[in-house]
Short mmCIF file of C-alpha atoms in Angstrom, two decimals:
data_model
loop_
_atom_site.label_atom_id
_atom_site.label_comp_id
_atom_site.label_asym_id
_atom_site.label_seq_id
_atom_site.Cartn_x
_atom_site.Cartn_y
_atom_site.Cartn_z
CA GLN Z 1 0.00 0.00 0.00
CA SER Z 2 1.12 3.55 -0.72
CA VAL Z 3 2.77 5.72 1.92
CA LEU Z 4 1.21 8.83 0.39
CA THR Z 5 -2.50 9.22 1.03
CA GLN Z 6 -4.88 11.08 -1.27
CA PRO Z 7 -8.67 11.36 -1.22
CA PRO Z 8 -10.21 8.91 -3.72
CA SER Z 9 -12.25 11.58 -5.43
CA ALA Z 10 -12.78 15.32 -5.84
CA SER Z 11 -15.26 17.25 -7.93
CA GLY Z 12 -16.42 20.68 -8.95
CA THR Z 13 -18.51 22.51 -11.49
CA PRO Z 14 -16.76 24.30 -14.37
CA GLY Z 15 -14.92 27.36 -13.10
CA GLN Z 16 -14.77 26.23 -9.48
CA ARG Z 17 -11.57 25.70 -7.53
CA VAL Z 18 -10.73 22.08 -6.80
CA THR Z 19 -8.01 21.02 -4.38
CA ILE Z 20 -6.40 17.63 -3.81
CA SER Z 21 -4.36 16.77 -0.75
CA CYS Z 22 -1.41 14.39 -0.43
CA SER Z 23 -0.44 13.31 3.07
CA GLY Z 24 2.96 11.78 3.78
CA SER Z 25 5.60 11.70 6.49
CA SER Z 26 8.93 13.12 7.56
CA SER Z 27 10.83 10.65 5.40
CA ASN Z 28 9.16 11.65 2.14
CA ILE Z 29 7.21 14.92 1.79
CA GLY Z 30 8.87 16.27 4.92
CA ARG Z 31 12.30 16.01 3.28
CA ASN Z 32 11.86 15.99 -0.49
CA THR Z 33 9.96 18.02 -3.04
CA VAL Z 34 6.58 16.82 -4.29
CA ASN Z 35 5.55 16.21 -7.87
CA TRP Z 36 2.13 15.81 -9.39
CA TYR Z 37 1.11 13.68 -12.36
CA GLN Z 38 -2.07 13.86 -14.40
CA GLN Z 39 -3.46 10.75 -16.07
CA LEU Z 40 -6.22 11.41 -18.58
CA PRO Z 41 -8.52 8.44 -19.28
CA GLY Z 42 -6.76 5.71 -21.25
CA THR Z 43 -3.43 7.53 -21.45
CA ALA Z 44 -0.03 7.50 -19.77
CA PRO Z 45 0.67 9.78 -16.81
CA LYS Z 46 2.04 13.23 -17.56
CA LEU Z 47 4.11 15.45 -15.30
CA LEU Z 48 1.90 18.33 -14.13
CA ILE Z 49 3.82 19.99 -11.29
CA HIS Z 50 7.38 19.35 -10.09
CA SER Z 51 9.46 20.61 -7.17
CA ASN Z 52 6.33 21.42 -5.12
CA ASN Z 53 5.09 24.28 -7.27
CA GLN Z 54 6.80 24.40 -10.67
CA GLY Z 55 4.78 23.86 -13.79
CA PRO Z 56 6.55 22.46 -16.86
CA SER Z 57 6.23 24.36 -20.08
CA GLY Z 58 2.79 23.88 -21.60
CA VAL Z 59 0.91 23.20 -18.38
CA PRO Z 60 -1.98 25.65 -17.94
CA GLY Z 61 -1.55 28.24 -15.22
CA ARG Z 62 -4.73 27.13 -13.45
CA PHE Z 63 -2.74 24.22 -11.96
CA SER Z 64 -0.67 25.05 -8.88
CA GLY Z 65 1.04 23.11 -6.12
CA SER Z 66 2.14 23.72 -2.56
CA ARG Z 67 3.81 21.88 0.31
CA SER Z 68 3.62 22.41 4.05
CA GLY Z 69 5.28 20.09 6.54
CA THR Z 70 4.44 16.53 5.60
CA SER Z 71 1.53 17.37 3.30
CA ALA Z 72 1.14 18.78 -0.18
CA SER Z 73 -1.75 20.07 -2.24
CA LEU Z 74 -2.67 20.47 -5.88
CA ALA Z 75 -5.13 23.18 -6.81
CA ILE Z 76 -7.06 23.63 -10.03
CA SER Z 77 -8.31 27.21 -10.18
CA GLY Z 78 -11.21 27.30 -12.56
CA VAL Z 79 -11.60 23.60 -13.32
CA GLN Z 80 -12.52 22.69 -16.89
CA SER Z 81 -14.09 19.59 -18.38
CA GLU Z 82 -10.78 18.54 -19.91
CA ASP Z 83 -9.30 18.34 -16.41
CA GLU Z 84 -11.27 15.18 -15.67
CA ALA Z 85 -8.50 12.74 -14.89
CA ASP Z 86 -6.69 10.84 -12.17
CA TYR Z 87 -4.06 12.80 -10.27
CA TYR Z 88 -1.11 11.31 -8.39
CA CYS Z 89 1.45 12.88 -6.09
CA GLY Z 90 4.95 11.42 -5.98
CA THR Z 91 8.26 11.91 -4.23
CA TRP Z 92 11.37 10.12 -2.99
CA ASP Z 93 11.22 8.40 0.39
CA ASP Z 94 14.54 8.52 2.24
CA SER Z 95 13.63 5.69 4.62
CA LEU Z 96 12.33 3.28 2.00
CA ASN Z 97 14.94 4.35 -0.57
CA ALA Z 98 12.12 4.29 -3.06
CA TYR Z 99 10.08 6.61 -5.21
CA VAL Z 100 6.54 6.60 -3.85
CA PHE Z 101 3.28 7.56 -5.49
CA GLY Z 102 0.06 8.61 -3.82
CA THR Z 103 -3.11 6.55 -3.85
CA GLY Z 104 -4.55 8.72 -6.61
CA THR Z 105 -7.52 11.09 -6.84
CA LYS Z 106 -10.16 11.01 -9.53
CA VAL Z 107 -11.36 14.48 -10.45
CA THR Z 108 -14.85 14.79 -11.87
CA VAL Z 109 -16.21 17.96 -13.43
CA LEU Z 110 -19.95 18.08 -12.75
CA GLN H 1 12.40 15.65 -28.67
CA ILE H 2 12.46 12.88 -26.08
CA THR H 3 10.43 9.74 -26.71
CA LEU H 4 10.26 6.40 -24.92
CA LYS H 5 8.58 3.19 -26.03
CA GLU H 6 8.03 -0.01 -24.10
CA SER H 7 8.07 -3.41 -25.75
CA GLY H 8 7.75 -6.99 -24.62
CA PRO H 9 5.28 -9.85 -24.33
CA THR H 10 1.62 -9.11 -23.78
CA LEU H 11 0.99 -12.47 -22.12
CA VAL H 12 3.18 -14.46 -19.75
CA LYS H 13 2.47 -17.58 -17.75
CA PRO H 14 2.72 -17.77 -13.97
CA THR H 15 6.28 -18.48 -12.73
CA GLN H 16 7.79 -17.24 -15.99
CA THR H 17 10.25 -14.35 -16.25
CA LEU H 18 9.11 -11.11 -17.86
CA THR H 19 11.56 -9.11 -19.95
CA LEU H 20 10.59 -5.59 -21.00
CA THR H 21 12.60 -3.22 -23.14
CA CYS H 22 12.41 0.56 -23.13
CA THR H 23 13.77 2.06 -26.35
CA PHE H 24 14.29 5.79 -26.18
CA SER H 25 15.48 8.70 -28.29
CA GLY H 26 16.30 12.34 -27.77
CA PHE H 27 18.70 11.85 -24.86
CA SER H 28 21.70 9.80 -23.80
CA LEU H 29 21.88 7.65 -20.69
CA SER H 30 25.53 8.57 -20.35
CA THR H 31 24.66 12.20 -19.63
CA SER H 32 25.04 13.28 -16.03
CA ALA H 33 21.85 13.39 -13.93
CA VAL H 34 19.81 11.39 -16.46
CA GLY H 35 17.97 8.19 -15.64
CA VAL H 36 15.20 5.87 -16.80
CA GLY H 37 12.68 4.26 -14.50
CA TRP H 38 9.93 1.67 -14.67
CA ILE H 39 6.48 2.14 -13.18
CA ARG H 40 3.49 -0.17 -13.36
CA GLN H 41 -0.26 0.23 -12.93
CA PRO H 42 -2.64 -2.71 -12.40
CA PRO H 43 -6.02 -2.21 -14.09
CA GLY H 44 -8.02 0.37 -12.18
CA LYS H 45 -5.32 0.83 -9.55
CA ALA H 46 -2.61 3.30 -8.60
CA LEU H 47 0.87 3.78 -9.97
CA GLU H 48 3.68 1.73 -8.44
CA TRP H 49 7.38 2.54 -8.93
CA LEU H 50 9.54 -0.48 -9.74
CA ALA H 51 13.10 0.50 -10.56
CA LEU H 52 15.46 3.20 -11.78
CA ILE H 53 18.82 3.15 -13.51
CA ARG H 54 21.04 6.24 -13.54
CA TRP H 55 23.61 7.57 -15.98
CA ASP H 56 26.40 6.27 -13.72
CA ASP H 57 24.84 2.76 -13.74
CA ALA H 58 23.59 3.09 -10.18
CA LYS H 59 20.35 1.16 -9.69
CA ARG H 60 17.45 1.54 -7.30
CA TYR H 61 14.65 -0.96 -6.74
CA SER H 62 11.30 -1.05 -5.02
CA PRO H 63 12.02 -2.69 -1.65
CA SER H 64 8.97 -4.96 -1.95
CA LEU H 65 10.02 -6.30 -5.38
CA LYS H 66 13.79 -6.03 -5.19
CA SER H 67 14.41 -9.77 -5.12
CA ARG H 68 12.55 -10.23 -8.41
CA LEU H 69 13.80 -7.25 -10.43
CA THR H 70 16.86 -6.51 -12.51
CA ILE H 71 17.36 -3.31 -14.51
CA THR H 72 20.13 -2.82 -17.04
CA LYS H 73 21.04 -0.33 -19.73
CA ASP H 74 22.64 -0.49 -23.14
CA THR H 75 23.80 3.02 -23.83
CA SER H 76 24.87 2.27 -27.39
CA LYS H 77 21.41 0.95 -28.27
CA ASN H 78 19.50 3.58 -26.24
CA GLN H 79 17.69 0.85 -24.36
CA VAL H 80 16.84 -0.05 -20.79
CA VAL H 81 15.75 -3.58 -19.94
CA LEU H 82 13.73 -4.68 -16.93
CA THR H 83 13.39 -8.31 -15.96
CA MET H 84 10.93 -9.56 -13.37
CA THR H 85 11.09 -13.17 -12.25
CA ASN H 86 8.42 -15.51 -10.97
CA MET H 87 5.47 -13.68 -12.51
CA ASP H 88 2.07 -14.03 -10.85
CA PRO H 89 -1.43 -12.97 -11.94
CA VAL H 90 -1.23 -10.06 -9.47
CA ASP H 91 1.59 -8.68 -11.66
CA THR H 92 -0.91 -8.05 -14.46
CA ALA H 93 -0.52 -4.37 -15.20
CA THR H 94 0.44 -1.70 -17.68
CA TYR H 95 4.18 -1.18 -17.46
CA TYR H 96 5.61 2.26 -18.21
CA CYS H 97 9.14 3.48 -18.66
CA ALA H 98 9.89 7.12 -17.95
CA HIS H 99 12.75 9.62 -18.19
CA SER H 100 14.23 11.74 -15.45
CA GLY H 101 16.76 14.46 -16.09
CA HIS H 102 17.19 15.68 -12.56
CA LEU H 103 18.94 12.95 -10.61
CA GLN H 104 21.58 15.16 -8.99
CA THR H 105 19.65 15.08 -5.72
CA SER H 106 16.76 13.17 -4.18
CA ASN H 107 14.39 15.86 -5.48
CA TRP H 108 13.80 14.26 -8.84
CA TYR H 109 10.78 13.31 -10.91
CA PHE H 110 9.68 11.56 -14.09
CA ASP H 111 9.23 14.26 -16.70
CA LEU H 112 8.45 12.17 -19.78
CA TRP H 113 6.68 8.83 -20.02
CA GLY H 114 6.21 6.15 -22.63
CA ARG H 115 2.71 5.03 -23.63
CA GLY H 116 2.99 1.82 -21.63
CA THR H 117 2.51 -1.83 -22.44
CA LEU H 118 -0.13 -4.09 -20.92
CA VAL H 119 1.20 -7.37 -19.59
CA THR H 120 -1.25 -10.08 -18.59
CA VAL H 121 -0.17 -12.99 -16.42
CA SER H 122 -2.34 -16.03 -16.99
CA SER H 123 -2.01 -19.72 -17.66
#
């Protein structure tokens, strides 16, 4: 089972703000930066946010990330229908010596 | 432009060994701070990291699967190979390879992924 815990689902109407949490521990989020991956239905994951809050080129500005202590969050400001996807947090765990992913959150746009 | 593509069998029998190849272009695995990893995803389930090989040939494995995994690279062919022994139906999953260009520290990530290959384990 994953060491990073996410809510199974999140939802919002178009234009609303949707946030997803990722809870970890001192050996992972507490020590290393957090990354977020978006997986659209039937496709491979794609890097969405790296280093807690950096968006790669081409990622819409409505996606933002933050980290505080042993938790991190992904926010979608003004969610759109094309944002319906599964979202995963990920980071290195110094105790496990492993890269760990979160349990995943399915975002639904109502 | 960086691309990665996974290849290998779509069906393996229980107890057999799985061999997957990741063929990539657009980067060299001899460049400092570069690495290639493998991640899998059982149908309808979450992502699970399996292994990583770095430019300096250092290897990292998932602790829970370490005894069954081997990752190697062929820099001249631009390929990374993952073998997993003693396959079981619970290993049925889509297997992805992915690139990382930021392995100088522990604050790294997978910035580009292949499309994945579905491997089914069944007799």
